[in-house]
Short mmCIF file of C-alpha atoms in Angstrom, two decimals:
data_model
loop_
_atom_site.label_atom_id
_atom_site.label_comp_id
_atom_site.label_asym_id
_atom_site.label_seq_id
_atom_site.Cartn_x
_atom_site.Cartn_y
_atom_site.Cartn_z
CA UNK A 18 94.94 313.01 34.94
CA UNK A 19 93.83 314.26 30.93
CA UNK A 20 90.14 313.33 29.99
CA UNK A 21 89.31 312.18 26.46
CA UNK A 22 88.39 316.17 25.42
CA UNK A 23 91.48 317.59 26.04
CA UNK A 24 90.25 318.73 29.41
CA UNK A 25 93.29 318.23 32.32
CA UNK A 26 92.10 317.92 36.08
CA UNK A 27 94.46 318.26 39.02
CA UNK A 28 95.02 314.69 40.63
CA UNK A 29 93.86 313.85 43.97
CA UNK A 30 97.41 312.78 45.13
CA UNK A 31 99.60 314.17 42.92
CA UNK A 32 103.80 313.24 43.14
CA UNK A 33 103.26 309.08 42.98
CA UNK A 34 105.37 307.17 41.17
CA UNK A 35 103.55 305.66 38.33
CA UNK A 36 106.01 302.55 38.45
CA UNK A 37 106.05 303.28 34.48
CA UNK A 38 109.75 301.04 34.30
CA UNK A 39 111.56 300.22 31.32
CA UNK A 40 108.79 297.35 30.71
CA UNK A 41 106.03 299.00 30.83
CA UNK A 42 107.25 301.75 28.63
CA UNK A 43 108.31 298.99 25.88
CA UNK A 44 105.60 297.54 25.95
CA UNK A 45 102.88 300.92 25.61
CA UNK A 46 105.94 301.44 22.29
CA UNK A 47 105.16 297.60 20.84
CA UNK A 48 101.59 297.61 21.84
CA UNK A 49 101.86 294.43 23.29
CA UNK A 50 99.28 294.14 26.68
CA UNK A 51 102.34 292.86 29.18
CA UNK A 52 105.21 293.30 28.95
CA UNK A 53 105.93 289.28 29.08
CA UNK A 54 105.36 289.39 25.07
CA UNK A 55 107.80 291.86 24.91
CA UNK A 56 111.02 291.70 22.96
CA UNK A 57 112.34 292.03 26.36
CA UNK A 58 111.07 289.04 28.44
CA UNK A 59 109.55 286.83 25.03
CA UNK A 60 112.75 285.10 24.75
CA UNK A 61 112.66 283.50 28.67
CA UNK A 62 108.64 283.05 28.60
CA UNK A 63 109.07 281.28 24.95
CA UNK A 64 112.62 278.98 26.09
CA UNK A 65 109.68 277.84 29.59
CA UNK A 66 106.64 276.85 26.80
CA UNK A 67 108.90 274.96 24.97
CA UNK A 68 111.16 272.76 28.54
CA UNK A 69 107.21 272.41 29.56
CA UNK A 70 105.33 272.00 26.13
CA UNK A 71 102.62 274.46 27.18
CA UNK A 72 101.32 277.57 25.55
CA UNK A 73 101.57 281.03 26.86
CA UNK A 74 98.02 282.93 26.90
CA UNK A 75 95.76 280.14 27.57
CA UNK A 76 95.37 279.27 30.74
CA UNK A 77 95.50 282.35 33.58
CA UNK A 78 97.56 279.53 36.03
CA UNK A 79 99.97 278.50 33.61
CA UNK A 80 100.62 281.79 32.85
CA UNK A 81 101.39 283.30 36.69
CA UNK A 82 103.82 280.01 36.77
CA UNK A 83 106.02 281.11 33.33
CA UNK A 84 105.67 284.45 34.47
CA UNK A 85 107.06 283.51 38.09
CA UNK A 86 109.84 281.50 36.38
CA UNK A 87 110.58 284.49 33.79
CA UNK A 88 110.76 287.28 36.50
CA UNK A 89 113.44 284.75 39.10
CA UNK A 90 115.21 282.85 36.36
CA UNK A 91 116.38 287.14 35.77
CA UNK A 92 116.56 287.97 38.40
CA UNK A 93 119.07 285.07 39.85
CA UNK A 94 121.00 285.19 36.58
CA UNK A 95 121.81 288.72 37.41
CA UNK A 96 122.36 288.41 41.26
CA UNK A 97 124.93 286.21 40.91
CA UNK A 98 126.97 288.30 38.65
CA UNK A 99 126.66 291.38 40.55
CA UNK A 100 128.29 288.50 43.29
CA UNK A 101 124.83 287.77 45.10
CA UNK A 102 125.91 284.13 47.15
CA UNK A 103 123.06 281.96 48.82
CA UNK A 104 122.74 281.98 51.90
CA UNK A 105 120.80 282.13 55.12
CA UNK A 106 120.87 285.65 55.73
CA UNK A 107 120.77 288.84 53.77
CA UNK A 108 120.75 289.26 50.35
CA UNK A 109 122.01 285.34 49.87
CA UNK A 110 119.29 284.94 51.10
CA UNK A 111 116.89 286.58 48.91
CA UNK A 112 118.79 284.21 46.26
CA UNK A 113 117.58 281.11 47.87
CA UNK A 114 114.68 282.06 48.27
CA UNK A 115 114.18 282.33 44.11
CA UNK A 116 115.94 280.00 43.04
CA UNK A 117 113.38 277.91 45.22
CA UNK A 118 110.32 279.84 44.01
CA UNK A 119 111.44 279.44 40.72
CA UNK A 120 111.88 275.33 40.57
CA UNK A 121 108.22 275.19 42.89
CA UNK A 122 106.68 276.56 40.29
CA UNK A 123 109.05 275.26 37.45
CA UNK A 124 107.08 271.94 38.99
CA UNK A 125 103.50 273.13 39.08
CA UNK A 126 104.37 273.18 35.28
CA UNK A 127 105.22 270.14 34.74
CA UNK A 128 109.36 269.84 34.23
CA UNK A 129 110.31 266.79 37.01
CA UNK A 130 114.09 268.83 36.42
CA UNK A 131 116.65 270.65 37.84
CA UNK A 132 116.18 273.48 35.06
CA UNK A 133 117.06 277.07 35.82
CA UNK A 134 119.77 276.57 33.95
CA UNK A 135 118.71 276.60 31.21
CA UNK A 136 116.66 279.47 32.16
CA UNK A 137 119.73 281.83 32.97
CA UNK A 138 120.80 280.47 29.77
CA UNK A 139 118.92 282.34 28.20
CA UNK A 140 119.34 285.54 30.15
CA UNK A 141 123.34 285.50 29.29
CA UNK A 142 122.65 285.42 26.13
CA UNK A 143 120.34 288.01 25.92
CA UNK A 144 121.37 290.78 27.79
CA UNK A 145 125.15 290.44 27.61
CA UNK A 146 125.91 292.96 25.50
CA UNK A 147 124.67 295.68 27.25
CA UNK A 148 125.51 293.56 31.01
CA UNK A 149 129.02 292.22 30.51
CA UNK A 150 129.29 291.19 33.35
CA UNK A 151 127.17 288.51 32.60
CA UNK A 152 129.57 286.90 30.14
CA UNK A 153 132.79 287.19 32.38
CA UNK A 154 130.39 284.99 35.37
CA UNK A 155 128.13 282.74 33.26
CA UNK A 156 130.32 280.01 34.23
CA UNK A 157 129.56 280.75 38.04
CA UNK A 158 126.13 281.36 37.84
CA UNK A 159 125.33 277.93 35.68
CA UNK A 160 127.30 276.56 38.54
CA UNK A 161 125.31 278.01 41.14
CA UNK A 162 122.53 277.63 39.88
CA UNK A 163 122.56 273.79 39.29
CA UNK A 164 123.83 273.69 42.97
CA UNK A 165 121.18 275.01 44.40
CA UNK A 166 118.03 274.38 42.68
CA UNK A 167 119.65 270.39 43.02
CA UNK A 168 119.79 270.49 46.67
CA UNK A 169 116.45 271.94 47.02
CA UNK A 170 114.46 269.41 44.22
CA UNK A 171 116.01 266.55 46.26
CA UNK A 172 113.72 267.73 48.77
CA UNK A 173 110.67 269.16 46.98
CA UNK A 174 108.66 266.36 46.60
CA UNK A 175 108.67 264.48 50.38
CA UNK A 176 108.17 268.70 51.25
CA UNK A 177 105.51 269.37 48.92
CA UNK A 178 104.31 265.88 50.17
CA UNK A 179 104.83 267.33 53.50
CA UNK A 180 102.90 270.26 53.31
CA UNK A 181 100.00 268.68 51.41
CA UNK A 182 98.98 266.57 54.10
CA UNK A 183 99.90 269.38 56.85
CA UNK A 184 97.13 270.61 55.07
CA UNK A 185 94.58 268.48 55.13
CA UNK A 186 94.90 267.38 58.28
CA UNK A 187 94.00 270.65 59.31
CA UNK A 188 90.83 270.98 57.54
CA UNK A 189 90.30 267.94 58.64
CA UNK A 190 90.87 269.44 62.11
CA UNK A 191 89.07 272.44 61.34
CA UNK A 192 92.08 274.35 61.99
CA UNK A 193 92.73 277.40 59.37
CA UNK A 194 96.38 277.43 59.81
CA UNK A 195 99.94 275.28 60.04
CA UNK A 196 100.65 275.02 63.24
CA UNK A 197 104.63 276.88 63.75
CA UNK A 198 106.16 272.77 64.35
CA UNK A 199 104.80 271.76 61.12
CA UNK A 200 106.42 275.45 59.09
CA UNK A 201 109.82 274.57 61.09
CA UNK A 202 109.64 270.99 59.72
CA UNK A 203 109.17 271.95 55.95
CA UNK A 204 111.97 275.35 56.53
CA UNK A 205 114.46 272.91 59.26
CA UNK A 206 114.65 269.56 57.56
CA UNK A 207 112.89 270.24 53.09
CA UNK A 208 114.36 273.62 52.91
CA UNK A 209 111.05 275.34 52.51
CA UNK A 210 111.40 279.14 53.28
CA UNK A 211 107.88 280.69 55.21
CA UNK A 212 106.82 282.44 52.68
CA UNK A 213 106.63 279.30 49.76
CA UNK A 214 104.95 277.72 52.66
CA UNK A 215 102.59 280.23 52.73
CA UNK A 216 102.32 280.19 48.98
CA UNK A 217 100.76 277.13 48.95
CA UNK A 218 98.91 276.56 52.22
CA UNK A 219 96.87 279.67 50.49
CA UNK A 220 95.23 277.53 48.01
CA UNK A 221 93.68 275.71 50.61
CA UNK A 222 92.48 278.73 52.27
CA UNK A 223 95.08 277.96 55.09
CA UNK A 224 97.02 280.69 56.71
CA UNK A 225 100.32 280.28 59.01
CA UNK A 226 101.16 280.23 63.00
CA UNK A 227 104.38 283.09 62.74
CA UNK A 228 104.07 283.40 66.07
CA UNK A 229 104.89 279.67 66.72
CA UNK A 230 107.22 278.92 63.84
CA UNK A 231 109.39 282.48 64.82
CA UNK A 232 109.16 280.47 68.49
CA UNK A 233 110.48 277.43 66.57
CA UNK A 234 113.93 279.78 65.23
CA UNK A 235 114.37 280.81 68.18
CA UNK A 236 114.59 277.39 70.41
CA UNK A 237 116.52 275.99 66.80
CA UNK A 238 119.13 279.27 67.33
CA UNK A 239 119.01 278.24 71.47
CA UNK A 240 119.99 275.04 70.43
#
């Protein structure tokens, strides 16, 4: 560690990665407070702000939602360009989860329609010169995103209402969690991954009965 007077002292736990990747390095070079205001991610942030009619940097909840959509929008485009397709297992499930999480946070920003295709367009335009796979697969990327988000969008409103109803019932019953059966119903009928349910429930101070959820999943596998 280099002190302000120039003296250097050994770190208490040496050889730990600083996490100083491309985005943080760019933020330092461009003298920006975060990677989201650099040339790398700002075009995505601006497109999202234009879509939702909000400004970045005015409200922390809004900013967090914008950051999530920015990160996930970029990740979605690259995953599909690399040959990952949405599925219920493995890396395909990761793709499906981040599409749905981005869609959820778009809804929280005020968007009531599928929009991620427009975000991937910015990713492709910005990155295609360095990553040709994006331009080669642009039609596939847009088609997969459009289909996957539309499928989830059809049940998103109903699912969100159900989460709120479950949460209200739990709170009224002085229960600090959603039951395994409730979490499974959201997963099985409305396509809500348990992580998404946990995020929404967590905002109401509730946890999930994950053991009960796994038991319900096992029953489903047996069926």
